GROMACS .gro file of C-alpha atoms in nm:
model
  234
    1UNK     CA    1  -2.022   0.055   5.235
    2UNK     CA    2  -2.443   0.047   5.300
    3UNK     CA    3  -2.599  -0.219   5.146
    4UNK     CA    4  -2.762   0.025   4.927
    5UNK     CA    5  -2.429   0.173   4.813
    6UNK     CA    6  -2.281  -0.204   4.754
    7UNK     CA    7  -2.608  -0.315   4.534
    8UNK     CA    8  -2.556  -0.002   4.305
    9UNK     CA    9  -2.191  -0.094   4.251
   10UNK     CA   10  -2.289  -0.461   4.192
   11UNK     CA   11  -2.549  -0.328   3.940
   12UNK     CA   12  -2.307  -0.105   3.771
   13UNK     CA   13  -2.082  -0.417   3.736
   14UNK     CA   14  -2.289  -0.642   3.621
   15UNK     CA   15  -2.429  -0.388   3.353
   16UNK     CA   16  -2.050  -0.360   3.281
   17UNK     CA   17  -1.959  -0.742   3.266
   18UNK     CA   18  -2.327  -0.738   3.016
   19UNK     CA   19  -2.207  -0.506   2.785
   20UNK     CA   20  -1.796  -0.705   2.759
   21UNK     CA   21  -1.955  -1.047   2.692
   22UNK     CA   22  -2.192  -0.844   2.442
   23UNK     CA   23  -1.929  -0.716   2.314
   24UNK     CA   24  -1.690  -1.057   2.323
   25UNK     CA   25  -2.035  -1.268   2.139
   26UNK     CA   26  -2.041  -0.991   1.868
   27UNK     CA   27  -1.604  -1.041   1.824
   28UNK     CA   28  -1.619  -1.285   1.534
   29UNK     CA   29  -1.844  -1.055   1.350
   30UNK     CA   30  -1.646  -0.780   1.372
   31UNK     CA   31  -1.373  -0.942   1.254
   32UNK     CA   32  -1.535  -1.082   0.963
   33UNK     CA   33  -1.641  -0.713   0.838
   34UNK     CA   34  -1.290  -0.593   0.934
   35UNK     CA   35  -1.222  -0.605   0.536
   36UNK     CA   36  -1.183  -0.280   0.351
   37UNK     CA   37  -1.280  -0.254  -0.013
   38UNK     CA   38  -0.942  -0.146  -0.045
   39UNK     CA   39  -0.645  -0.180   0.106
   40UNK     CA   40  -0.324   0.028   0.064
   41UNK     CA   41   0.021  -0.134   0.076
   42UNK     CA   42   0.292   0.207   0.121
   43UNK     CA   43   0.658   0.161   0.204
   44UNK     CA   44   0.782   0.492   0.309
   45UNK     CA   45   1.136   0.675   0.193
   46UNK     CA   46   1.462   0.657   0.369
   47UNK     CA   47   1.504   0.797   0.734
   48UNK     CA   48   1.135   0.863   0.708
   49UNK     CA   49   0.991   0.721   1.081
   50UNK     CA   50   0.796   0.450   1.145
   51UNK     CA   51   0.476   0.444   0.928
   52UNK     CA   52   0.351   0.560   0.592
   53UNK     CA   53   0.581   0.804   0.578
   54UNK     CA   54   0.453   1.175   0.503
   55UNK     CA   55   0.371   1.089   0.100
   56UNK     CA   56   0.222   0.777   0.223
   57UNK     CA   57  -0.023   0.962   0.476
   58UNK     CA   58  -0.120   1.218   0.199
   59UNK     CA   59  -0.169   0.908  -0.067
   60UNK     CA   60  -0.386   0.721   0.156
   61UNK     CA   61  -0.569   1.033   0.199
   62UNK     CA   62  -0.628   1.157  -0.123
   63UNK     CA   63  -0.760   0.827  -0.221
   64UNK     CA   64  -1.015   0.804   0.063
   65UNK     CA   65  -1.105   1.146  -0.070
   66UNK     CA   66  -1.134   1.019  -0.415
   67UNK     CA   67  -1.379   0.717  -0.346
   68UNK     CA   68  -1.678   0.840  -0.166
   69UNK     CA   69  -1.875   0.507  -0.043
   70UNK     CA   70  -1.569   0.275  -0.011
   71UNK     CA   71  -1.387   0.188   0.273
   72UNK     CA   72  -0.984   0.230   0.230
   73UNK     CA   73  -0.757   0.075   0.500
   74UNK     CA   74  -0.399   0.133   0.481
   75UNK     CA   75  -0.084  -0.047   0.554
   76UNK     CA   76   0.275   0.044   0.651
   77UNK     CA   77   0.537  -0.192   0.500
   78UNK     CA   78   0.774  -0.273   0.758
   79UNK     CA   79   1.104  -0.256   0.702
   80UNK     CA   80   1.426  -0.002   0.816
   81UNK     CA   81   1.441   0.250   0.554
   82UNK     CA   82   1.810   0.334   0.634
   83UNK     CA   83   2.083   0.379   0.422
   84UNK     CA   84   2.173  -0.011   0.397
   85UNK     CA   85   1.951  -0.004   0.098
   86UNK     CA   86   1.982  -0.421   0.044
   87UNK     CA   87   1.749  -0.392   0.345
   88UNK     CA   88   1.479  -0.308   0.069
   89UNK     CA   89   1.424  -0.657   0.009
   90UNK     CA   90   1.291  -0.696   0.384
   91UNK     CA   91   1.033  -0.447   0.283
   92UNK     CA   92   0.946  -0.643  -0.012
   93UNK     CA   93   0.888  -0.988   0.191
   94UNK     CA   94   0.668  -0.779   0.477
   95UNK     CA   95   0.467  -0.619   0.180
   96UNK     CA   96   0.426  -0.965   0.010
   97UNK     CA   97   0.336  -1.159   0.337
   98UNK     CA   98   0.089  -0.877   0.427
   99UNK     CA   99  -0.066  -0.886   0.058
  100UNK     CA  100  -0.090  -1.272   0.058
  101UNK     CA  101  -0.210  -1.310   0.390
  102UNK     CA  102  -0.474  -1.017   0.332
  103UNK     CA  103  -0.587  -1.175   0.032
  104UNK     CA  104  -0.667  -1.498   0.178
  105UNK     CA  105  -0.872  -1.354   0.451
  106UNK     CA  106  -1.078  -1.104   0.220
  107UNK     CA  107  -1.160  -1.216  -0.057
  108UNK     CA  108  -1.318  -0.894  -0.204
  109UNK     CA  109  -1.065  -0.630  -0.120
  110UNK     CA  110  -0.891  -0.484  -0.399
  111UNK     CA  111  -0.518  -0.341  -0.340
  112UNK     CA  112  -0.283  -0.044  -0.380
  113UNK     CA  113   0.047  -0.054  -0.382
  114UNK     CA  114   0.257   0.263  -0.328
  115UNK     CA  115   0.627   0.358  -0.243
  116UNK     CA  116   0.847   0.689  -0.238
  117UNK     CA  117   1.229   0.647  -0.278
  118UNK     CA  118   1.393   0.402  -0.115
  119UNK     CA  119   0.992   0.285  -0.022
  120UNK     CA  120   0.972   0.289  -0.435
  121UNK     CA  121   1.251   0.048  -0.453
  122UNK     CA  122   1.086  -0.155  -0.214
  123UNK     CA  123   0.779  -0.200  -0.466
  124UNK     CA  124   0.997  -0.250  -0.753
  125UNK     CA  125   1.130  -0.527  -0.602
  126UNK     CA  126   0.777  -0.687  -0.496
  127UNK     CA  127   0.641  -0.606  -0.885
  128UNK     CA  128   0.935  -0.651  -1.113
  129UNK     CA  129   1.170  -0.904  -0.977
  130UNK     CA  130   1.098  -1.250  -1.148
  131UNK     CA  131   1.170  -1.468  -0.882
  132UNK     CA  132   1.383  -1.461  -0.585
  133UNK     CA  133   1.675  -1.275  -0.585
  134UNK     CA  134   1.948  -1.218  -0.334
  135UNK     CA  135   1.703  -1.160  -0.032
  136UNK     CA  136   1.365  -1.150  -0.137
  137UNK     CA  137   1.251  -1.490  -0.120
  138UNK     CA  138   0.836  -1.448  -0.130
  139UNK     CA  139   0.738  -1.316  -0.469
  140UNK     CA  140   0.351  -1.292  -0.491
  141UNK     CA  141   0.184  -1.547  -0.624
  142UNK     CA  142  -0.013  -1.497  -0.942
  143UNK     CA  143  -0.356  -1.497  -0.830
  144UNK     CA  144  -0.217  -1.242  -0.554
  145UNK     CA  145  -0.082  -0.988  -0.826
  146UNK     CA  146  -0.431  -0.995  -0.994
  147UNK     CA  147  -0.586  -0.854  -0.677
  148UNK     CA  148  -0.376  -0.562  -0.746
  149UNK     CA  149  -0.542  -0.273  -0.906
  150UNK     CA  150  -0.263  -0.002  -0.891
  151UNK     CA  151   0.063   0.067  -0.838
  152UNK     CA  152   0.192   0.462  -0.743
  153UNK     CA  153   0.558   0.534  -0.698
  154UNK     CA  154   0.737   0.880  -0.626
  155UNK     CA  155   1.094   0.910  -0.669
  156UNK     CA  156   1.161   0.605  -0.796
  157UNK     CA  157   1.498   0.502  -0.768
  158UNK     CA  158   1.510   0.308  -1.108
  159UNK     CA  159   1.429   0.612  -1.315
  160UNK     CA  160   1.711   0.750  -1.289
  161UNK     CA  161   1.923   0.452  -1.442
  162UNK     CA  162   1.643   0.405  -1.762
  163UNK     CA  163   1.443   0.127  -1.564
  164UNK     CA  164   1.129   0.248  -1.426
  165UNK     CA  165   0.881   0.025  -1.311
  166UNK     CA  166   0.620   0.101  -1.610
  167UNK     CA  167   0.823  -0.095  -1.851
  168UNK     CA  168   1.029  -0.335  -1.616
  169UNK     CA  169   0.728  -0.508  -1.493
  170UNK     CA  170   0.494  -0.706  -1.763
  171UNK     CA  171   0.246  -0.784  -1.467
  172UNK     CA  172   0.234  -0.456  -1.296
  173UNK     CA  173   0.369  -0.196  -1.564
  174UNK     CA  174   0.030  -0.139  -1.736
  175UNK     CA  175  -0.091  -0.120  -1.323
  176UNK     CA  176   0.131   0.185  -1.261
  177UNK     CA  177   0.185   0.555  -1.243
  178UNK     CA  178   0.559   0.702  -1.183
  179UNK     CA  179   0.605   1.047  -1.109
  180UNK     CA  180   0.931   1.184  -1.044
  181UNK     CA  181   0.948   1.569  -0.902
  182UNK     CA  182   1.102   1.776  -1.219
  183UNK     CA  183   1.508   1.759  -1.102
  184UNK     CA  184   1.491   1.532  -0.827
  185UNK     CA  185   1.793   1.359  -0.847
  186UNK     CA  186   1.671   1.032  -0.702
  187UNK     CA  187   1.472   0.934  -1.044
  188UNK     CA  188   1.634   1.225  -1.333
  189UNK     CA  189   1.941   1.373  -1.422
  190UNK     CA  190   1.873   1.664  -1.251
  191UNK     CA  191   2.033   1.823  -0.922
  192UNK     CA  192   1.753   2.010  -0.749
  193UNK     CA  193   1.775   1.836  -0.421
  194UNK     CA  194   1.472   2.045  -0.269
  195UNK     CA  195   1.236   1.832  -0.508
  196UNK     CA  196   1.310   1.477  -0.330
  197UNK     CA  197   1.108   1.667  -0.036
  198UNK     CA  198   0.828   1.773  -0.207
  199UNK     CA  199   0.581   1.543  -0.375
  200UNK     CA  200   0.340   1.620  -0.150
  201UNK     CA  201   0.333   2.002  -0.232
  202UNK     CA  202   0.396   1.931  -0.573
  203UNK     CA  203   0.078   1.785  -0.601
  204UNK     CA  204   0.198   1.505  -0.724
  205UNK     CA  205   0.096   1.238  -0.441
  206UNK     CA  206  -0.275   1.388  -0.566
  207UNK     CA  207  -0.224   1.275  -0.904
  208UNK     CA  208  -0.083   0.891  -0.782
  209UNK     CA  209  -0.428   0.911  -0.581
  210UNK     CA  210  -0.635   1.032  -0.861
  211UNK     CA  211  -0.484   0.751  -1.122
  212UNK     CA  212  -0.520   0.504  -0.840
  213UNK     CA  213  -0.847   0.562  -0.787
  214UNK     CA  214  -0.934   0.594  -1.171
  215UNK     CA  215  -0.842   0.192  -1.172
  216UNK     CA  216  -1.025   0.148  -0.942
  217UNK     CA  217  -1.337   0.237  -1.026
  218UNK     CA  218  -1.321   0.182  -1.415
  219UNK     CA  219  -1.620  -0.004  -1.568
  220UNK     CA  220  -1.541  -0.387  -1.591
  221UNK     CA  221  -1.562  -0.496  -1.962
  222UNK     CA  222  -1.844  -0.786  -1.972
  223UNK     CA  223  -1.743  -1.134  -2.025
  224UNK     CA  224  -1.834  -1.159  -2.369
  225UNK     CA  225  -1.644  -0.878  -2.452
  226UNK     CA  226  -1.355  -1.005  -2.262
  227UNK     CA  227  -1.413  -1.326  -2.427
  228UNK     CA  228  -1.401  -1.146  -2.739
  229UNK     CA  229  -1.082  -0.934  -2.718
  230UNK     CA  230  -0.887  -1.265  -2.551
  231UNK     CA  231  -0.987  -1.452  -2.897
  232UNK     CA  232  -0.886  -1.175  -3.079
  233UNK     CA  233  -0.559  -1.106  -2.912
  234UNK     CA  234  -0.682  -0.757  -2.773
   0.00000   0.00000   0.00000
């Protein structure tokens, strides 16, 4: 190599090394501003792969769509979705670890939570059990469950025996929309199978976004008023 051809290579790396420690100074920062103004928590349905799950995908982007000027991150509970449904509860500990742990790092981020089928289950358990029970062992803690703003399930399992999620939960109930697909037999009576597949063309996973994002942006009461309705029982 000439000794011109070896300076421009040492330039070229040392413009290179520049720009890494640059960019390793400026880490911490980024970081710090990796917080989204809100953050979605989705446990796909059963046999569904790895991820958010086809509803989940359209959810998260509906409600991006929805909230022009906020930043929406997004969050795949982990978990097996398979047809040993007591696995649900391993969903519910990921989603609650990832909420509190969230939570604690950014302090202004709002959440979402969202579930179809067995994923719906998963969020029952998270919202509605009252404590631990058989292997969910990490119930959110209460100042946690504030930081919630909405809840979206599709599908939901507990319909279909009477128990859905907008009356089992005093915390989250008030929080939530439920949306079951006409017959699906997952969360009615009904027997048309075909409808378990198709929340997303139903436009159903629009309307979870739309009341999702409809809590989130509602006007917050001033204190006095809040003051106000708590001494008045409202």
């Amino acid at each position: 190599m000439s000794n011109k051809s070896r300076a421009g290579a040492l330039a070229t790396l040392g413009a290179t090394l520049g720009m890494l420690g640059a960019m390793i100074g400026l880490a911490p920062s980024a970081q710090a501003d990796a917080c989204a103004d809100v953050d979605v928590v989705f446990a796909r349905g059963t046999g569904e792969p790895v991820g958010l799950g086809r509803e989940g995908e359209a959810f998260v982007d509906a409600l991006r769509g929805a909230l022009p000027g906020k930043t929406v991150a997004s969050y795949a509970v982990n978990y097996p979705a398979s047809y040993d449904f007591l696995k649900a509860t391993d969903g519910a500990n990921d989603a609650s670890a990832y909420l509190q742990t969230t939570a604690a790092a950014c302090p202004d981020t709002s959440f979402v939570l969202g579930g179809y089928s067995q994923g719906a289950a998963v969020i029952d358990i998270l919202t509605a059990a009252p404590g631990p029970v058989l292997d969910f062992t990490d119930p959110l803690p209460p100042a946690v469950a504030d930081r919630v703003a909405a809840v979206a399930v599709f599908g939901n399992p507990s319909d279909r025996i009477g128990k859905p999620l907008t009356t089992a939960s005093p915390l989250f109930g008030a929080k939530t929309v439920e949306l079951c697909n006409g017959a699906d037999p997952v969360c009615s009576p009904g027997n048309d199978r075909a409808a378990h597949s198709l929340y997303v063309e139903s436009g159903l996973v629009d309307q979870g976004a739309a009341f999702a994002a409809g809590r989130l942006t509602a006007p917050v009461p001033p204190a006095a008023q809040l003051a106000a309705n708590v001494s008045s029982g409202g």
